[in-house]
Amino acid sequence: MSKSKDKAWFALFTVPLLFIFTTVVLIPFIIGIVYSFVNWDGIPANPKVFVGFDNYVQLFQDERFLSSAWHTVQFTLLALVCVNILGLAFALLVTTKLRSRNAARTMFFMPNLIGGLILGYIWQFIFTDAFSFLGEKTGFDSVFFNWLLHPQFALYAIVAVFTWQLAGYTMIIYIAGIQGIPDELMEAAKVDGANLWQRLKSIVFPLLMPSFTICLFLTLSGAFKIYDVNLSLTKGGPSNATEMFAMNIFNEIFAYGNYGLGQAKAIIFFLIVAGLTLTQVIITKRREVQM
Amino acid sequence: MKKVKRVFSILTATALVATLAACGGTSDKDSGAASGGDGGDKLKKITLFQSKVEITEPLEALVKTYKEETGNEVEVWGAAGDAYSQQLVAKLSSNQGPTIFSVAPGPESEKLKSYFSDLSGEEYVKNIAPDMELKVDDKTVGVPYGVEGFGLVYNKDLVDPANMKDLDSFTKTLEQLKADGKNGLSLSQEAYFLIGHIINTPFALQSDPLAFIDQLNKGEVKMADTKEFQEWAKFMDVIKANTKNPLEVKYDSQMGDFATEKTAMVHQGNWSYSMLADFGDFGSKVGMMPFPLAGNDKIAVGVASYWVVNNQADAEEVKAANAFLNWLFTSDSGKKAIVDDFKFIPALTNIEAGDLDPLSQAVHEATTKGETITWALNYFPSGIITNDLAPATQEYFMNPGMTGEQFLQKLDEVWAKASK
């Protein structure tokens, strides 16, 4: 009796989700794999020509795709470091006896509540107008110029906005992790005369490993898949210097109308993201210590 | 009291039944009437999707008038500039396409032609000016919005067209303006306003622009080896050396600076007057002149978009769409809206050009005199302006060391890749 009741509850909560997952993720994904083997311009009335693995061969000769891959790798590495260092620093800061810690938490988390598109447009204004203005007024025009017009700095600009958006979110996860560390451990260490850095290195970081796993996974996959900030801040410009994976795929499919090639790129993209995040989770999981 | 209630409920019930019956009756009559549309029959609600941001508001107002006059409903979907065709394709391929939509001539309409209804039999298409309709296999499938033209829009107080006849005088004018603290000529960062329109001139000056584009696609010719392009590159060098970096200028600020006389000239079309009008009356101050490349003395005039009817919509909707277009192009309110509110230069013979603004007037005059060059850019490979030419141009304007010659080579390079 209770078993069947359990099953009913289980079904009630999972079946709708499974249904949605199947219809909007699984089935389109499988259809997408099929499309990656055809040459098609996306208009239902126009012919689909089966071309085998041609699309996969072609995409490795597509310089623009390869350079977008390189931008994505650069961006992801930078974002990974910035978001997590800043998130962890925020978390350490707001778990001290700081008087304004609650206000600080709110402030740090706030940017996460704003959508990426809007953040991008706001920062576009800051980089374009405010930066040029500051540069003119203060004379520091080697730092304050329109970042979005410089190929390398435009990438840094996206990193900055992405960090601004995500650091508060990772902070929350790190706070939870820090609060899970027993006070006795820290006090014992203090009594034994361990300084702050020793306490961090030998107690806090090892015990924070589960939080690292989650945060690294979130930033890694989020940075790889970035599209909204990329679109609203730079549109991939100047001259494609900040075109990331997702944007390249979108352009291939919707701007050039190469559905087959674009799908092939998307499959490769999926494999890369899945591979990288899985590796990362396995590695960090292994380093988690049990108390 | 009870009685009243009962009577009331009976009345309501009767009314309900009557309404239901009436509904059934109407639909019967609908299917019975062969070529309906006259009388008070309500047509099915249709949707309309179009690319011109400038006319969104007047179009919505017009649709309201249409509802007041005929009782039929049209829903207008908004789209923003460059992304229009992507959104359109996405909507069409998911079978949620609009009933009426707009397409640009050239590769875009070629790609979507299987969606076009045959409009040949409709009343309103008989008024389209010669050679202005969109045709597929000798059937008329699209009605032009109107003609449009672009060139150098200039402020008469700051620039004299007589000093803008060739590269030399163009250079002198820009240098003089720069010395006076004015921005001589402004392009803006949007793909078409950055490169699409300005590169049209060397194409249009070829003896056969379409054949030239074809040869370019096949790699038989190069822009860098063609005389008009070489001169065009020199013009671009002059612009780059003497004006504000267009990558820092948006369409809004471009027109704003022009209206406030910080900028003397903009490379724009007659559509931009609607934005100027927001700044006050410029009637006597602005004019449009040709881009003086290789002695060119003509304005580029063409049809930017056509209205077409989606043949995937059901028959009722197609009928309603035709009724709407017919109303738009033949009724007084519709015709008035086209010239007065949309500010279009009509491409239909039954519509008199209204009070044209000075820019449209220039285009209209050029058209009637036949002094125009074509919009070769309509026949560029699909998407090439936003995806390939614009990034190359950004690089040119961003990199101070890049010369016009290198720019041309870069354009050749990206063209070859895009047309592959």
XYZ file of C-alpha atoms in Angstrom, chain A:
291
model
C 0.000 0.000 0.000
C 2.605 2.490 1.053
C 4.803 1.409 -1.816
C 2.169 2.125 -4.410
C 1.459 5.418 -2.700
C 5.125 6.292 -2.981
C 5.004 5.440 -6.615
C 2.011 7.692 -7.112
C 3.789 10.595 -5.492
C 6.878 9.879 -7.489
C 4.863 9.845 -10.684
C 3.014 13.022 -9.780
C 6.214 14.985 -9.497
C 8.421 13.376 -12.118
C 6.108 12.522 -15.001
C 5.306 16.131 -15.945
C 8.959 16.971 -15.739
C 9.987 13.944 -17.761
C 7.347 14.840 -20.328
C 8.624 18.387 -20.663
C 12.230 17.262 -20.744
C 11.478 14.739 -23.461
C 9.509 17.115 -25.648
C 11.669 20.215 -25.405
C 15.125 18.749 -24.865
C 15.458 15.114 -25.794
C 13.421 14.908 -28.997
C 14.759 18.173 -30.489
C 18.242 16.993 -29.643
C 17.753 13.758 -31.545
C 16.181 15.613 -34.478
C 19.174 17.946 -34.316
C 21.561 15.038 -34.710
C 19.684 14.002 -37.835
C 19.820 17.543 -39.238
C 23.575 17.668 -38.749
C 23.925 15.165 -41.596
C 21.954 17.147 -44.158
C 22.458 20.291 -46.145
C 19.401 22.476 -45.688
C 18.560 26.173 -45.564
C 15.820 25.920 -42.936
C 12.860 26.557 -45.213
C 10.558 23.546 -44.880
C 9.615 23.698 -48.551
C 13.227 23.570 -49.726
C 15.088 20.285 -50.172
C 17.186 18.571 -47.519
C 20.179 16.847 -49.064
C 21.909 14.069 -47.164
C 25.644 14.762 -47.050
C 26.953 12.313 -44.462
C 29.799 13.655 -42.350
C 30.558 16.555 -44.710
C 29.269 19.121 -42.218
C 31.563 17.797 -39.516
C 34.527 17.919 -41.853
C 33.607 21.392 -43.008
C 33.302 22.896 -39.554
C 36.912 22.124 -38.744
C 37.931 24.150 -41.782
C 35.750 27.064 -40.745
C 38.231 29.632 -39.484
C 35.538 31.739 -37.950
C 34.246 28.787 -35.942
C 37.733 27.946 -34.763
C 38.441 31.527 -33.744
C 35.114 31.660 -31.912
C 36.231 28.505 -30.105
C 39.453 30.242 -29.112
C 37.530 33.285 -27.829
C 35.282 31.016 -25.826
C 38.243 29.224 -24.240
C 39.913 32.532 -23.340
C 36.689 33.891 -21.977
C 35.876 30.778 -19.973
C 39.276 30.622 -18.316
C 39.206 34.280 -17.351
C 35.603 34.141 -16.197
C 36.191 30.958 -14.199
C 39.039 32.548 -12.275
C 37.402 35.961 -11.768
C 33.966 34.702 -10.754
C 35.236 32.160 -8.239
C 37.944 34.265 -6.669
C 35.570 37.167 -6.292
C 32.674 34.960 -5.144
C 34.853 33.286 -2.527
C 36.282 36.615 -1.381
C 32.772 38.020 -1.000
C 31.699 34.927 0.915
C 34.651 35.129 3.304
C 33.978 38.826 3.776
C 30.293 38.519 4.604
C 30.773 35.588 7.007
C 33.080 37.641 9.227
C 31.773 39.826 12.019
C 31.436 42.714 9.613
C 28.585 44.952 10.753
C 27.236 45.637 7.289
C 27.392 42.002 6.223
C 23.690 41.587 5.507
C 23.566 44.691 3.381
C 26.733 43.551 1.626
C 25.213 40.155 0.851
C 22.220 41.786 -0.736
C 24.342 44.176 -2.756
C 26.654 41.456 -4.053
C 23.773 39.240 -5.024
C 21.722 41.976 -6.651
C 23.259 41.935 -10.169
C 22.190 38.316 -10.469
C 18.568 39.394 -10.381
C 18.968 41.479 -13.507
C 18.736 39.659 -16.806
C 21.883 39.235 -18.842
C 20.485 41.173 -21.778
C 19.719 44.221 -19.699
C 23.046 44.017 -17.878
C 24.712 44.001 -21.264
C 22.879 47.095 -22.429
C 23.600 48.964 -19.200
C 27.292 48.121 -19.342
C 27.402 48.974 -23.007
C 26.504 52.479 -21.981
C 29.131 52.454 -19.233
C 31.907 51.225 -21.503
C 30.972 53.450 -24.408
C 29.954 56.735 -22.816
C 31.042 56.737 -19.189
C 34.494 55.321 -19.894
C 35.208 57.752 -22.736
C 34.000 60.599 -20.543
C 36.178 59.523 -17.603
C 39.154 59.150 -19.889
C 38.695 62.643 -21.253
C 38.258 64.218 -17.834
C 40.911 62.386 -15.844
C 43.542 61.855 -18.513
C 43.795 58.119 -17.775
C 42.834 57.323 -21.323
C 44.997 54.221 -21.418
C 42.491 52.617 -19.038
C 39.339 54.589 -19.638
C 38.544 54.378 -23.328
C 35.759 52.630 -25.157
C 36.658 49.032 -24.377
C 34.106 47.707 -26.802
C 36.060 49.022 -29.779
C 39.235 47.134 -28.888
C 39.261 43.430 -29.836
C 41.027 42.218 -26.679
C 39.448 44.650 -24.233
C 35.983 43.898 -25.579
C 36.535 40.339 -24.414
C 37.637 41.590 -21.002
C 34.519 43.708 -20.920
C 32.361 40.617 -21.301
C 34.369 38.893 -18.570
C 33.793 41.890 -16.308
C 30.050 41.929 -16.866
C 29.755 38.164 -16.535
C 31.727 38.274 -13.281
C 29.587 41.110 -12.017
C 26.522 39.011 -12.746
C 27.645 35.657 -11.384
C 29.996 36.423 -8.483
C 27.076 37.107 -6.134
C 25.480 33.800 -6.998
C 28.597 31.762 -6.332
C 29.000 33.781 -3.129
C 25.715 32.334 -1.838
C 26.931 28.790 -2.458
C 30.264 29.471 -0.786
C 28.504 31.049 2.204
C 26.489 27.859 2.659
C 29.695 25.856 2.489
C 31.513 28.076 4.988
C 28.632 27.966 7.427
C 28.750 24.168 7.254
C 32.252 24.146 8.687
C 32.040 23.366 12.431
C 33.128 26.239 14.680
C 35.044 23.838 16.954
C 37.491 23.070 14.181
C 38.242 26.710 13.593
C 38.511 27.484 17.281
C 40.797 24.530 17.895
C 43.008 25.730 15.079
C 43.056 29.206 16.539
C 44.004 27.857 19.927
C 46.822 25.904 18.300
C 48.084 29.190 16.899
C 47.237 28.751 13.203
C 47.125 32.060 11.381
C 44.396 33.074 8.942
C 46.113 31.726 5.845
C 46.897 28.384 7.553
C 43.292 28.082 8.680
C 42.058 28.821 5.160
C 44.461 26.435 3.477
C 44.150 23.478 5.833
C 40.559 23.692 7.015
C 38.340 25.972 4.976
C 39.392 25.109 1.427
C 39.394 21.316 1.821
C 36.019 21.394 3.541
C 34.706 23.734 0.850
C 35.441 21.247 -1.932
C 31.736 20.370 -2.466
C 31.023 24.085 -2.962
C 33.916 24.338 -5.387
C 32.493 21.442 -7.368
C 29.159 23.182 -7.747
C 30.524 26.650 -8.403
C 33.103 25.552 -10.907
C 30.488 23.506 -12.713
C 28.098 26.454 -12.828
C 30.661 28.947 -14.061
C 32.251 26.548 -16.510
C 29.022 25.560 -18.192
C 27.597 29.078 -17.929
C 30.663 30.678 -19.463
C 30.791 28.170 -22.274
C 27.173 28.691 -23.173
C 27.194 32.476 -22.834
C 24.994 34.242 -25.363
C 22.871 36.991 -23.791
C 25.648 39.231 -22.468
C 27.664 38.557 -25.596
C 24.757 39.673 -27.765
C 23.734 42.782 -25.896
C 27.219 44.011 -25.050
C 29.214 43.497 -28.234
C 27.081 41.534 -30.742
C 30.278 39.608 -31.368
C 32.079 42.733 -32.513
C 34.312 44.522 -33.102
C 34.882 42.585 -36.300
C 33.961 39.233 -34.751
C 36.641 39.495 -32.068
C 34.211 38.476 -29.328
C 32.033 36.019 -31.183
C 31.606 33.029 -28.867
C 30.501 29.495 -29.618
C 26.797 29.978 -29.116
C 26.704 33.123 -31.198
C 28.647 31.526 -34.005
C 26.175 28.654 -34.079
C 23.210 31.007 -34.028
C 24.677 33.030 -36.894
C 25.475 29.941 -38.923
C 21.895 28.730 -38.619
C 19.818 31.887 -38.706
C 21.969 34.416 -40.537
C 23.567 32.219 -43.172
C 20.724 29.705 -43.181
C 23.025 26.677 -42.984
C 20.911 24.497 -40.713
C 22.961 21.368 -41.278
C 26.348 22.914 -40.643
C 25.020 24.883 -37.669
C 23.557 21.721 -36.139
C 26.837 19.904 -36.608
C 28.552 22.740 -34.760
C 25.943 22.517 -32.005
C 26.581 18.792 -31.573
C 30.325 19.373 -31.321
C 29.593 22.188 -28.864
C 27.465 19.835 -26.767
C 30.190 17.208 -26.711
C 32.794 19.747 -25.618
C 30.673 21.239 -22.843
C 29.582 17.821 -21.597
C 33.149 16.490 -21.708
C 34.674 19.440 -19.922
C 32.110 19.751 -17.159
C 32.089 15.998 -16.509
C 35.869 15.944 -16.212
C 35.792 18.904 -13.882
C 33.114 17.376 -11.646
C 34.979 14.059 -11.471
C 38.255 15.761 -10.582
C 36.851 18.024 -7.898
C 34.627 15.278 -6.485
C 37.701 13.165 -5.911
C 39.265 15.918 -3.866
C 36.292 16.341 -1.588
C 37.095 15.273 1.943
C 34.676 13.756 4.389
C 34.645 15.012 7.914
